[in-house]
Amino acid sequence: MARPSSIKRLPAEQRAFLERLLREDRHTLDEIIVQVRATFPDSALPSRSAVGRYSQQFTELAGRMRDIQAAGTALVAELGEDPNDRAGQLLVQAVTTLAADAALKATNAENPLSIKDITQLARGARSVMEARKMSLAERQEIARIAREQLQAEQAEALKAVAHTNGISSDTVSLIRKQILGIPT
């Protein structure tokens, strides 16, 4: 197993500073090195080539993360996701996490993802989507049953009120259709 890069062995504060400069994406490699050395003059700093390699990896990873974010956004748009649906948000986050993990593993030369791995990931994501779709159908069915029960209760209450107060059948029919939305 290879040693961790000199960048990864930096103290957290130094590495965070270096990564912030890389994220800004407005400095040359030499400018980054000058700023790091000026900010941490007493520290043992990595070589220019180590910073260059890390910059390339960082840029590639940032690009992949942007792609994953775009895919997640497209997934939400495709599913017509209700932003208040916590289960849907969890699903989208889980799929995004799996995609991010796959992308990170793909950068590891020792364990590249195979076509089989990617296919399994896609099948798993599809299964999750189908389960979510079934869950939506179940929720809609529950809402339909609850609506029918409410309408039946309202019809019984209307019938009782009409009987005790002598309301005409035409008025009862009008209330059923126009106010309660109960078909006759």
Short mmCIF file of N, CA and C in Angstrom, two decimals:
data_model
loop_
_atom_site.label_atom_id
_atom_site.label_comp_id
_atom_site.label_asym_id
_atom_site.label_seq_id
_atom_site.Cartn_x
_atom_site.Cartn_y
_atom_site.Cartn_z
N MET A 1 0.85 -1.18 0.00
CA MET A 1 0.00 0.00 0.00
C MET A 1 0.89 1.24 0.00
N ALA A 2 0.54 2.20 -0.81
CA ALA A 2 1.33 3.42 -0.95
C ALA A 2 1.15 4.31 0.28
N ARG A 3 2.18 5.11 0.54
CA ARG A 3 2.11 6.07 1.64
C ARG A 3 1.12 7.17 1.30
N PRO A 4 0.48 7.74 2.32
CA PRO A 4 -0.39 8.89 2.05
C PRO A 4 0.45 10.05 1.50
N SER A 5 -0.14 10.86 0.66
CA SER A 5 0.60 11.97 0.07
C SER A 5 1.00 12.96 1.16
N SER A 6 2.00 13.77 0.83
CA SER A 6 2.45 14.76 1.81
C SER A 6 1.35 15.78 2.11
N ILE A 7 0.45 15.97 1.18
CA ILE A 7 -0.68 16.88 1.42
C ILE A 7 -1.62 16.29 2.47
N LYS A 8 -1.90 15.01 2.35
CA LYS A 8 -2.82 14.37 3.30
C LYS A 8 -2.21 14.28 4.69
N ARG A 9 -0.90 14.36 4.79
CA ARG A 9 -0.25 14.30 6.10
C ARG A 9 -0.12 15.68 6.74
N LEU A 10 -0.52 16.72 6.04
CA LEU A 10 -0.47 18.07 6.61
C LEU A 10 -1.45 18.19 7.78
N PRO A 11 -1.15 19.09 8.71
CA PRO A 11 -2.14 19.36 9.77
C PRO A 11 -3.44 19.86 9.14
N ALA A 12 -4.53 19.60 9.81
CA ALA A 12 -5.86 19.91 9.27
C ALA A 12 -6.00 21.38 8.87
N GLU A 13 -5.45 22.28 9.67
CA GLU A 13 -5.57 23.71 9.37
C GLU A 13 -4.86 24.07 8.06
N GLN A 14 -3.68 23.50 7.85
CA GLN A 14 -2.93 23.79 6.63
C GLN A 14 -3.62 23.19 5.41
N ARG A 15 -4.09 21.97 5.56
CA ARG A 15 -4.76 21.33 4.43
C ARG A 15 -6.05 22.06 4.08
N ALA A 16 -6.79 22.50 5.09
CA ALA A 16 -8.03 23.26 4.84
C ALA A 16 -7.72 24.56 4.11
N PHE A 17 -6.63 25.23 4.48
CA PHE A 17 -6.23 26.47 3.81
C PHE A 17 -5.90 26.20 2.35
N LEU A 18 -5.12 25.15 2.10
CA LEU A 18 -4.75 24.78 0.74
C LEU A 18 -5.99 24.43 -0.09
N GLU A 19 -6.89 23.65 0.48
CA GLU A 19 -8.11 23.26 -0.24
C GLU A 19 -9.01 24.47 -0.51
N ARG A 20 -9.04 25.43 0.41
CA ARG A 20 -9.83 26.64 0.17
C ARG A 20 -9.28 27.40 -1.03
N LEU A 21 -7.95 27.50 -1.11
CA LEU A 21 -7.34 28.18 -2.25
C LEU A 21 -7.65 27.43 -3.56
N LEU A 22 -7.63 26.12 -3.50
CA LEU A 22 -7.93 25.33 -4.70
C LEU A 22 -9.40 25.50 -5.10
N ARG A 23 -10.29 25.54 -4.12
CA ARG A 23 -11.72 25.71 -4.41
C ARG A 23 -12.01 27.06 -5.05
N GLU A 24 -11.26 28.08 -4.62
CA GLU A 24 -11.47 29.41 -5.19
C GLU A 24 -11.20 29.43 -6.68
N ASP A 25 -10.28 28.58 -7.13
CA ASP A 25 -9.98 28.40 -8.55
C ASP A 25 -9.63 29.72 -9.25
N ARG A 26 -8.82 30.54 -8.57
CA ARG A 26 -8.41 31.80 -9.18
C ARG A 26 -6.93 32.08 -9.00
N HIS A 27 -6.19 31.07 -8.51
CA HIS A 27 -4.76 31.24 -8.28
C HIS A 27 -3.97 30.23 -9.12
N THR A 28 -2.78 30.63 -9.53
CA THR A 28 -1.90 29.68 -10.20
C THR A 28 -1.27 28.80 -9.13
N LEU A 29 -0.65 27.74 -9.56
CA LEU A 29 0.02 26.84 -8.63
C LEU A 29 1.09 27.57 -7.84
N ASP A 30 1.88 28.41 -8.52
CA ASP A 30 2.93 29.16 -7.82
C ASP A 30 2.35 30.13 -6.80
N GLU A 31 1.24 30.77 -7.14
CA GLU A 31 0.61 31.70 -6.20
C GLU A 31 0.09 30.95 -4.97
N ILE A 32 -0.44 29.77 -5.17
CA ILE A 32 -0.92 28.96 -4.05
C ILE A 32 0.23 28.61 -3.13
N ILE A 33 1.33 28.17 -3.70
CA ILE A 33 2.49 27.79 -2.89
C ILE A 33 3.01 28.99 -2.11
N VAL A 34 3.09 30.15 -2.75
CA VAL A 34 3.56 31.37 -2.06
C VAL A 34 2.63 31.70 -0.89
N GLN A 35 1.32 31.63 -1.10
CA GLN A 35 0.37 31.95 -0.03
C GLN A 35 0.46 30.96 1.12
N VAL A 36 0.60 29.68 0.80
CA VAL A 36 0.70 28.66 1.85
C VAL A 36 1.98 28.88 2.66
N ARG A 37 3.08 29.15 1.98
CA ARG A 37 4.35 29.38 2.69
C ARG A 37 4.30 30.66 3.52
N ALA A 38 3.61 31.68 3.02
CA ALA A 38 3.51 32.94 3.78
C ALA A 38 2.62 32.76 5.01
N THR A 39 1.59 31.95 4.89
CA THR A 39 0.67 31.75 6.01
C THR A 39 1.25 30.81 7.06
N PHE A 40 2.01 29.81 6.62
CA PHE A 40 2.59 28.82 7.53
C PHE A 40 4.11 28.76 7.33
N PRO A 41 4.85 29.81 7.71
CA PRO A 41 6.29 29.87 7.41
C PRO A 41 7.13 28.86 8.18
N ASP A 42 6.70 28.45 9.36
CA ASP A 42 7.51 27.56 10.18
C ASP A 42 7.21 26.08 9.95
N SER A 43 6.30 25.78 9.07
CA SER A 43 5.89 24.39 8.86
C SER A 43 6.65 23.77 7.69
N ALA A 44 6.78 22.45 7.76
CA ALA A 44 7.34 21.71 6.63
C ALA A 44 6.23 21.59 5.60
N LEU A 45 6.43 22.20 4.46
CA LEU A 45 5.39 22.25 3.44
C LEU A 45 5.69 21.29 2.31
N PRO A 46 4.66 20.82 1.62
CA PRO A 46 4.87 19.88 0.52
C PRO A 46 5.53 20.55 -0.68
N SER A 47 6.06 19.71 -1.54
CA SER A 47 6.74 20.21 -2.74
C SER A 47 5.73 20.76 -3.75
N ARG A 48 6.26 21.46 -4.73
CA ARG A 48 5.42 22.03 -5.78
C ARG A 48 4.72 20.91 -6.56
N SER A 49 5.45 19.83 -6.84
CA SER A 49 4.85 18.73 -7.59
C SER A 49 3.74 18.04 -6.78
N ALA A 50 3.91 17.94 -5.46
CA ALA A 50 2.87 17.34 -4.62
C ALA A 50 1.61 18.21 -4.65
N VAL A 51 1.80 19.52 -4.58
CA VAL A 51 0.66 20.44 -4.64
C VAL A 51 0.00 20.34 -6.02
N GLY A 52 0.80 20.22 -7.06
CA GLY A 52 0.27 20.09 -8.42
C GLY A 52 -0.56 18.82 -8.59
N ARG A 53 -0.04 17.69 -8.09
CA ARG A 53 -0.79 16.43 -8.18
C ARG A 53 -2.10 16.53 -7.39
N TYR A 54 -2.01 17.09 -6.19
CA TYR A 54 -3.20 17.22 -5.35
C TYR A 54 -4.22 18.14 -6.02
N SER A 55 -3.74 19.20 -6.64
CA SER A 55 -4.62 20.13 -7.35
C SER A 55 -5.37 19.43 -8.47
N GLN A 56 -4.68 18.58 -9.21
CA GLN A 56 -5.33 17.84 -10.30
C GLN A 56 -6.41 16.91 -9.75
N GLN A 57 -6.07 16.17 -8.69
CA GLN A 57 -7.04 15.26 -8.08
C GLN A 57 -8.23 16.04 -7.52
N PHE A 58 -7.93 17.15 -6.88
CA PHE A 58 -8.97 17.98 -6.28
C PHE A 58 -9.91 18.53 -7.35
N THR A 59 -9.35 19.00 -8.44
CA THR A 59 -10.15 19.55 -9.54
C THR A 59 -11.03 18.46 -10.16
N GLU A 60 -10.46 17.28 -10.35
CA GLU A 60 -11.23 16.17 -10.91
C GLU A 60 -12.37 15.77 -9.98
N LEU A 61 -12.07 15.68 -8.69
CA LEU A 61 -13.09 15.31 -7.72
C LEU A 61 -14.18 16.37 -7.65
N ALA A 62 -13.80 17.64 -7.68
CA ALA A 62 -14.78 18.73 -7.65
C ALA A 62 -15.70 18.65 -8.87
N GLY A 63 -15.12 18.33 -10.02
CA GLY A 63 -15.93 18.18 -11.23
C GLY A 63 -16.91 17.03 -11.11
N ARG A 64 -16.45 15.93 -10.55
CA ARG A 64 -17.35 14.79 -10.37
C ARG A 64 -18.46 15.11 -9.38
N MET A 65 -18.12 15.84 -8.32
CA MET A 65 -19.15 16.21 -7.35
C MET A 65 -20.19 17.14 -7.98
N ARG A 66 -19.74 18.04 -8.86
CA ARG A 66 -20.70 18.90 -9.58
C ARG A 66 -21.60 18.05 -10.46
N ASP A 67 -21.02 17.04 -11.12
CA ASP A 67 -21.82 16.14 -11.96
C ASP A 67 -22.85 15.40 -11.12
N ILE A 68 -22.43 14.94 -9.95
CA ILE A 68 -23.34 14.21 -9.07
C ILE A 68 -24.46 15.12 -8.59
N GLN A 69 -24.11 16.35 -8.25
CA GLN A 69 -25.13 17.30 -7.82
C GLN A 69 -26.12 17.57 -8.95
N ALA A 70 -25.61 17.71 -10.17
CA ALA A 70 -26.49 17.94 -11.32
C ALA A 70 -27.39 16.72 -11.54
N ALA A 71 -26.84 15.52 -11.37
CA ALA A 71 -27.64 14.31 -11.53
C ALA A 71 -28.72 14.23 -10.46
N GLY A 72 -28.38 14.60 -9.24
CA GLY A 72 -29.37 14.61 -8.16
C GLY A 72 -30.49 15.59 -8.44
N THR A 73 -30.13 16.76 -8.95
CA THR A 73 -31.13 17.77 -9.30
C THR A 73 -32.03 17.26 -10.42
N ALA A 74 -31.42 16.63 -11.42
CA ALA A 74 -32.20 16.07 -12.53
C ALA A 74 -33.12 14.96 -12.04
N LEU A 75 -32.63 14.16 -11.10
CA LEU A 75 -33.44 13.08 -10.54
C LEU A 75 -34.67 13.64 -9.84
N VAL A 76 -34.47 14.67 -9.05
CA VAL A 76 -35.59 15.30 -8.35
C VAL A 76 -36.58 15.87 -9.36
N ALA A 77 -36.07 16.53 -10.40
CA ALA A 77 -36.94 17.11 -11.41
C ALA A 77 -37.71 16.02 -12.16
N GLU A 78 -37.05 14.93 -12.46
CA GLU A 78 -37.68 13.83 -13.20
C GLU A 78 -38.79 13.17 -12.38
N LEU A 79 -38.57 13.04 -11.08
CA LEU A 79 -39.55 12.38 -10.23
C LEU A 79 -40.67 13.31 -9.80
N GLY A 80 -40.52 14.60 -10.08
CA GLY A 80 -41.53 15.55 -9.63
C GLY A 80 -41.58 15.60 -8.12
N GLU A 81 -40.44 15.59 -7.51
CA GLU A 81 -40.32 15.48 -6.06
C GLU A 81 -40.95 16.66 -5.33
N ASP A 82 -41.75 16.35 -4.35
CA ASP A 82 -42.30 17.35 -3.45
C ASP A 82 -41.23 17.69 -2.43
N PRO A 83 -40.79 18.95 -2.35
CA PRO A 83 -39.70 19.28 -1.43
C PRO A 83 -40.02 19.00 0.03
N ASN A 84 -41.29 18.89 0.37
CA ASN A 84 -41.66 18.60 1.76
C ASN A 84 -41.70 17.11 2.06
N ASP A 85 -41.50 16.29 1.07
CA ASP A 85 -41.57 14.84 1.25
C ASP A 85 -40.23 14.34 1.79
N ARG A 86 -40.16 14.10 3.09
CA ARG A 86 -38.90 13.72 3.74
C ARG A 86 -38.38 12.37 3.22
N ALA A 87 -39.27 11.44 2.96
CA ALA A 87 -38.84 10.14 2.44
C ALA A 87 -38.20 10.30 1.07
N GLY A 88 -38.79 11.15 0.24
CA GLY A 88 -38.22 11.40 -1.08
C GLY A 88 -36.86 12.06 -0.98
N GLN A 89 -36.70 12.99 -0.05
CA GLN A 89 -35.41 13.64 0.14
C GLN A 89 -34.37 12.63 0.59
N LEU A 90 -34.76 11.73 1.49
CA LEU A 90 -33.84 10.70 1.96
C LEU A 90 -33.43 9.80 0.80
N LEU A 91 -34.38 9.44 -0.04
CA LEU A 91 -34.08 8.59 -1.19
C LEU A 91 -33.09 9.26 -2.12
N VAL A 92 -33.35 10.51 -2.46
CA VAL A 92 -32.45 11.24 -3.36
C VAL A 92 -31.06 11.33 -2.75
N GLN A 93 -30.99 11.59 -1.44
CA GLN A 93 -29.69 11.69 -0.77
C GLN A 93 -28.97 10.35 -0.80
N ALA A 94 -29.70 9.26 -0.59
CA ALA A 94 -29.08 7.94 -0.60
C ALA A 94 -28.51 7.61 -1.98
N VAL A 95 -29.27 7.89 -3.02
CA VAL A 95 -28.79 7.62 -4.38
C VAL A 95 -27.58 8.50 -4.69
N THR A 96 -27.63 9.76 -4.27
CA THR A 96 -26.51 10.67 -4.49
C THR A 96 -25.27 10.18 -3.76
N THR A 97 -25.44 9.71 -2.53
CA THR A 97 -24.31 9.20 -1.76
C THR A 97 -23.70 7.98 -2.44
N LEU A 98 -24.55 7.09 -2.94
CA LEU A 98 -24.04 5.91 -3.65
C LEU A 98 -23.27 6.32 -4.90
N ALA A 99 -23.80 7.28 -5.63
CA ALA A 99 -23.11 7.75 -6.83
C ALA A 99 -21.78 8.41 -6.48
N ALA A 100 -21.76 9.18 -5.40
CA ALA A 100 -20.51 9.83 -4.97
C ALA A 100 -19.48 8.78 -4.56
N ASP A 101 -19.93 7.77 -3.83
CA ASP A 101 -19.03 6.70 -3.42
C ASP A 101 -18.46 5.98 -4.63
N ALA A 102 -19.30 5.71 -5.61
CA ALA A 102 -18.83 5.05 -6.83
C ALA A 102 -17.82 5.92 -7.56
N ALA A 103 -18.07 7.22 -7.61
CA ALA A 103 -17.14 8.13 -8.29
C ALA A 103 -15.80 8.19 -7.56
N LEU A 104 -15.85 8.20 -6.23
CA LEU A 104 -14.60 8.24 -5.46
C LEU A 104 -13.81 6.95 -5.62
N LYS A 105 -14.51 5.83 -5.63
CA LYS A 105 -13.82 4.55 -5.81
C LYS A 105 -13.23 4.43 -7.21
N ALA A 106 -13.85 5.08 -8.17
CA ALA A 106 -13.35 5.02 -9.55
C ALA A 106 -12.00 5.71 -9.67
N THR A 107 -11.70 6.64 -8.77
CA THR A 107 -10.41 7.33 -8.84
C THR A 107 -9.29 6.50 -8.23
N ASN A 108 -9.63 5.46 -7.50
CA ASN A 108 -8.65 4.60 -6.86
C ASN A 108 -8.15 3.57 -7.87
N ALA A 109 -6.89 3.69 -8.25
CA ALA A 109 -6.33 2.82 -9.29
C ALA A 109 -6.26 1.37 -8.85
N GLU A 110 -6.17 1.12 -7.54
CA GLU A 110 -6.07 -0.26 -7.05
C GLU A 110 -7.40 -0.99 -7.15
N ASN A 111 -8.50 -0.29 -6.97
CA ASN A 111 -9.82 -0.91 -6.98
C ASN A 111 -10.78 -0.17 -7.90
N PRO A 112 -10.54 -0.18 -9.21
CA PRO A 112 -11.46 0.53 -10.10
C PRO A 112 -12.81 -0.20 -10.15
N LEU A 113 -13.85 0.56 -10.41
CA LEU A 113 -15.17 -0.04 -10.53
C LEU A 113 -15.29 -0.78 -11.85
N SER A 114 -15.89 -1.94 -11.79
CA SER A 114 -16.11 -2.71 -13.01
C SER A 114 -17.48 -2.36 -13.58
N ILE A 115 -17.71 -2.81 -14.80
CA ILE A 115 -19.03 -2.63 -15.41
C ILE A 115 -20.09 -3.30 -14.56
N LYS A 116 -19.76 -4.45 -13.99
CA LYS A 116 -20.69 -5.18 -13.14
C LYS A 116 -21.09 -4.34 -11.92
N ASP A 117 -20.10 -3.68 -11.30
CA ASP A 117 -20.39 -2.83 -10.14
C ASP A 117 -21.32 -1.70 -10.50
N ILE A 118 -21.06 -1.06 -11.62
CA ILE A 118 -21.88 0.06 -12.06
C ILE A 118 -23.29 -0.41 -12.39
N THR A 119 -23.40 -1.59 -13.02
CA THR A 119 -24.71 -2.15 -13.34
C THR A 119 -25.49 -2.44 -12.06
N GLN A 120 -24.82 -3.01 -11.06
CA GLN A 120 -25.49 -3.30 -9.80
C GLN A 120 -25.95 -2.02 -9.11
N LEU A 121 -25.13 -0.99 -9.18
CA LEU A 121 -25.52 0.30 -8.61
C LEU A 121 -26.78 0.83 -9.30
N ALA A 122 -26.80 0.75 -10.62
CA ALA A 122 -27.96 1.24 -11.38
C ALA A 122 -29.21 0.42 -11.05
N ARG A 123 -29.06 -0.90 -10.95
CA ARG A 123 -30.21 -1.76 -10.61
C ARG A 123 -30.73 -1.43 -9.21
N GLY A 124 -29.80 -1.23 -8.28
CA GLY A 124 -30.21 -0.88 -6.92
C GLY A 124 -30.97 0.43 -6.89
N ALA A 125 -30.47 1.41 -7.62
CA ALA A 125 -31.14 2.71 -7.68
C ALA A 125 -32.54 2.56 -8.29
N ARG A 126 -32.64 1.75 -9.34
CA ARG A 126 -33.94 1.53 -9.97
C ARG A 126 -34.91 0.85 -9.00
N SER A 127 -34.42 -0.12 -8.23
CA SER A 127 -35.27 -0.80 -7.26
C SER A 127 -35.78 0.16 -6.20
N VAL A 128 -34.91 1.05 -5.76
CA VAL A 128 -35.32 2.04 -4.77
C VAL A 128 -36.38 2.96 -5.35
N MET A 129 -36.19 3.36 -6.60
CA MET A 129 -37.18 4.23 -7.26
C MET A 129 -38.53 3.53 -7.38
N GLU A 130 -38.51 2.24 -7.72
CA GLU A 130 -39.76 1.49 -7.84
C GLU A 130 -40.45 1.36 -6.49
N ALA A 131 -39.66 1.14 -5.44
CA ALA A 131 -40.23 1.04 -4.10
C ALA A 131 -40.86 2.36 -3.69
N ARG A 132 -40.22 3.46 -4.04
CA ARG A 132 -40.77 4.78 -3.73
C ARG A 132 -42.06 5.01 -4.49
N LYS A 133 -42.09 4.58 -5.75
CA LYS A 133 -43.29 4.73 -6.56
C LYS A 133 -44.44 3.94 -5.94
N MET A 134 -44.16 2.72 -5.47
CA MET A 134 -45.18 1.90 -4.84
C MET A 134 -45.66 2.59 -3.56
N SER A 135 -44.76 3.16 -2.82
CA SER A 135 -45.13 3.86 -1.60
C SER A 135 -46.07 5.02 -1.91
N LEU A 136 -45.81 5.74 -2.98
CA LEU A 136 -46.68 6.84 -3.39
C LEU A 136 -48.06 6.31 -3.74
N ALA A 137 -48.13 5.19 -4.45
CA ALA A 137 -49.42 4.59 -4.81
C ALA A 137 -50.19 4.18 -3.56
N GLU A 138 -49.48 3.64 -2.57
CA GLU A 138 -50.13 3.25 -1.32
C GLU A 138 -50.69 4.48 -0.59
N ARG A 139 -49.92 5.56 -0.55
CA ARG A 139 -50.39 6.79 0.11
C ARG A 139 -51.63 7.34 -0.60
N GLN A 140 -51.63 7.28 -1.93
CA GLN A 140 -52.79 7.77 -2.68
C GLN A 140 -54.02 6.91 -2.41
N GLU A 141 -53.83 5.61 -2.29
CA GLU A 141 -54.95 4.71 -2.00
C GLU A 141 -55.51 4.98 -0.61
N ILE A 142 -54.64 5.21 0.36
CA ILE A 142 -55.08 5.52 1.72
C ILE A 142 -55.88 6.83 1.72
N ALA A 143 -55.42 7.82 0.98
CA ALA A 143 -56.13 9.10 0.89
C ALA A 143 -57.50 8.91 0.25
N ARG A 144 -57.57 8.07 -0.78
CA ARG A 144 -58.85 7.81 -1.45
C ARG A 144 -59.84 7.15 -0.49
N ILE A 145 -59.38 6.16 0.26
CA ILE A 145 -60.24 5.46 1.22
C ILE A 145 -60.72 6.42 2.31
N ALA A 146 -59.81 7.25 2.81
CA ALA A 146 -60.18 8.22 3.86
C ALA A 146 -61.22 9.21 3.33
N ARG A 147 -61.04 9.65 2.08
CA ARG A 147 -61.99 10.59 1.48
C ARG A 147 -63.38 9.93 1.35
N GLU A 148 -63.41 8.67 0.92
CA GLU A 148 -64.69 7.96 0.78
C GLU A 148 -65.37 7.80 2.14
N GLN A 149 -64.59 7.48 3.18
CA GLN A 149 -65.17 7.33 4.51
C GLN A 149 -65.74 8.66 5.01
N LEU A 150 -65.01 9.74 4.78
CA LEU A 150 -65.48 11.06 5.20
C LEU A 150 -66.78 11.42 4.47
N GLN A 151 -66.82 11.15 3.17
CA GLN A 151 -68.03 11.45 2.41
C GLN A 151 -69.22 10.63 2.90
N ALA A 152 -68.98 9.37 3.26
CA ALA A 152 -70.06 8.52 3.77
C ALA A 152 -70.57 9.07 5.10
N GLU A 153 -69.66 9.50 5.98
CA GLU A 153 -70.06 10.07 7.26
C GLU A 153 -70.84 11.37 7.06
N GLN A 154 -70.38 12.20 6.12
CA GLN A 154 -71.06 13.45 5.84
C GLN A 154 -72.46 13.20 5.27
N ALA A 155 -72.58 12.19 4.42
CA ALA A 155 -73.88 11.87 3.83
C ALA A 155 -74.86 11.42 4.92
N GLU A 156 -74.38 10.61 5.86
CA GLU A 156 -75.24 10.16 6.96
C GLU A 156 -75.66 11.33 7.84
N ALA A 157 -74.71 12.23 8.13
CA ALA A 157 -75.03 13.40 8.96
C ALA A 157 -76.04 14.29 8.25
N LEU A 158 -75.86 14.48 6.94
CA LEU A 158 -76.79 15.30 6.16
C LEU A 158 -78.19 14.67 6.15
N LYS A 159 -78.24 13.36 6.02
CA LYS A 159 -79.52 12.65 6.01
C LYS A 159 -80.25 12.84 7.34
N ALA A 160 -79.49 12.74 8.45
CA ALA A 160 -80.10 12.91 9.77
C ALA A 160 -80.60 14.33 9.97
N VAL A 161 -79.81 15.32 9.56
CA VAL A 161 -80.22 16.73 9.70
C VAL A 161 -81.43 17.01 8.82
N ALA A 162 -81.42 16.49 7.61
CA ALA A 162 -82.54 16.72 6.69
C ALA A 162 -83.83 16.12 7.25
N HIS A 163 -83.72 14.95 7.84
CA HIS A 163 -84.90 14.27 8.39
C HIS A 163 -85.47 15.04 9.58
N THR A 164 -84.61 15.48 10.50
CA THR A 164 -85.09 16.15 11.71
C THR A 164 -85.54 17.58 11.45
N ASN A 165 -85.00 18.23 10.41
CA ASN A 165 -85.34 19.64 10.15
C ASN A 165 -86.26 19.82 8.94
N GLY A 166 -86.66 18.76 8.32
CA GLY A 166 -87.61 18.84 7.22
C GLY A 166 -87.06 19.53 5.98
N ILE A 167 -85.81 19.26 5.64
CA ILE A 167 -85.19 19.84 4.44
C ILE A 167 -85.64 19.03 3.23
N SER A 168 -85.96 19.71 2.13
CA SER A 168 -86.45 19.03 0.93
C SER A 168 -85.35 18.18 0.30
N SER A 169 -85.77 17.19 -0.47
CA SER A 169 -84.80 16.30 -1.12
C SER A 169 -83.96 17.04 -2.16
N ASP A 170 -84.53 18.05 -2.80
CA ASP A 170 -83.76 18.85 -3.77
C ASP A 170 -82.64 19.61 -3.07
N THR A 171 -82.95 20.18 -1.90
CA THR A 171 -81.93 20.91 -1.14
C THR A 171 -80.85 19.96 -0.65
N VAL A 172 -81.24 18.78 -0.18
CA VAL A 172 -80.28 17.77 0.27
C VAL A 172 -79.37 17.37 -0.89
N SER A 173 -79.96 17.16 -2.05
CA SER A 173 -79.19 16.78 -3.24
C SER A 173 -78.20 17.87 -3.62
N LEU A 174 -78.65 19.12 -3.55
CA LEU A 174 -77.78 20.26 -3.86
C LEU A 174 -76.61 20.34 -2.88
N ILE A 175 -76.88 20.18 -1.60
CA ILE A 175 -75.82 20.21 -0.58
C ILE A 175 -74.83 19.07 -0.82
N ARG A 176 -75.35 17.88 -1.12
CA ARG A 176 -74.47 16.72 -1.37
C ARG A 176 -73.51 17.01 -2.51
N LYS A 177 -74.04 17.53 -3.61
CA LYS A 177 -73.22 17.74 -4.81
C LYS A 177 -72.31 18.96 -4.67
N GLN A 178 -72.89 20.11 -4.34
CA GLN A 178 -72.17 21.38 -4.40
C GLN A 178 -71.26 21.62 -3.19
N ILE A 179 -71.68 21.25 -2.01
CA ILE A 179 -70.91 21.57 -0.81
C ILE A 179 -70.02 20.40 -0.39
N LEU A 180 -70.60 19.21 -0.33
CA LEU A 180 -69.84 18.06 0.15
C LEU A 180 -69.09 17.33 -0.96
N GLY A 181 -69.46 17.57 -2.20
CA GLY A 181 -68.78 16.91 -3.31
C GLY A 181 -69.07 15.42 -3.39
N ILE A 182 -70.23 15.02 -2.89
CA ILE A 182 -70.61 13.62 -2.88
C ILE A 182 -71.48 13.36 -4.11
N PRO A 183 -71.10 12.43 -4.97
CA PRO A 183 -71.95 12.13 -6.13
C PRO A 183 -73.23 11.44 -5.66
N THR A 184 -74.31 11.66 -6.40
CA THR A 184 -75.59 11.06 -6.00
C THR A 184 -75.77 9.70 -6.60
#
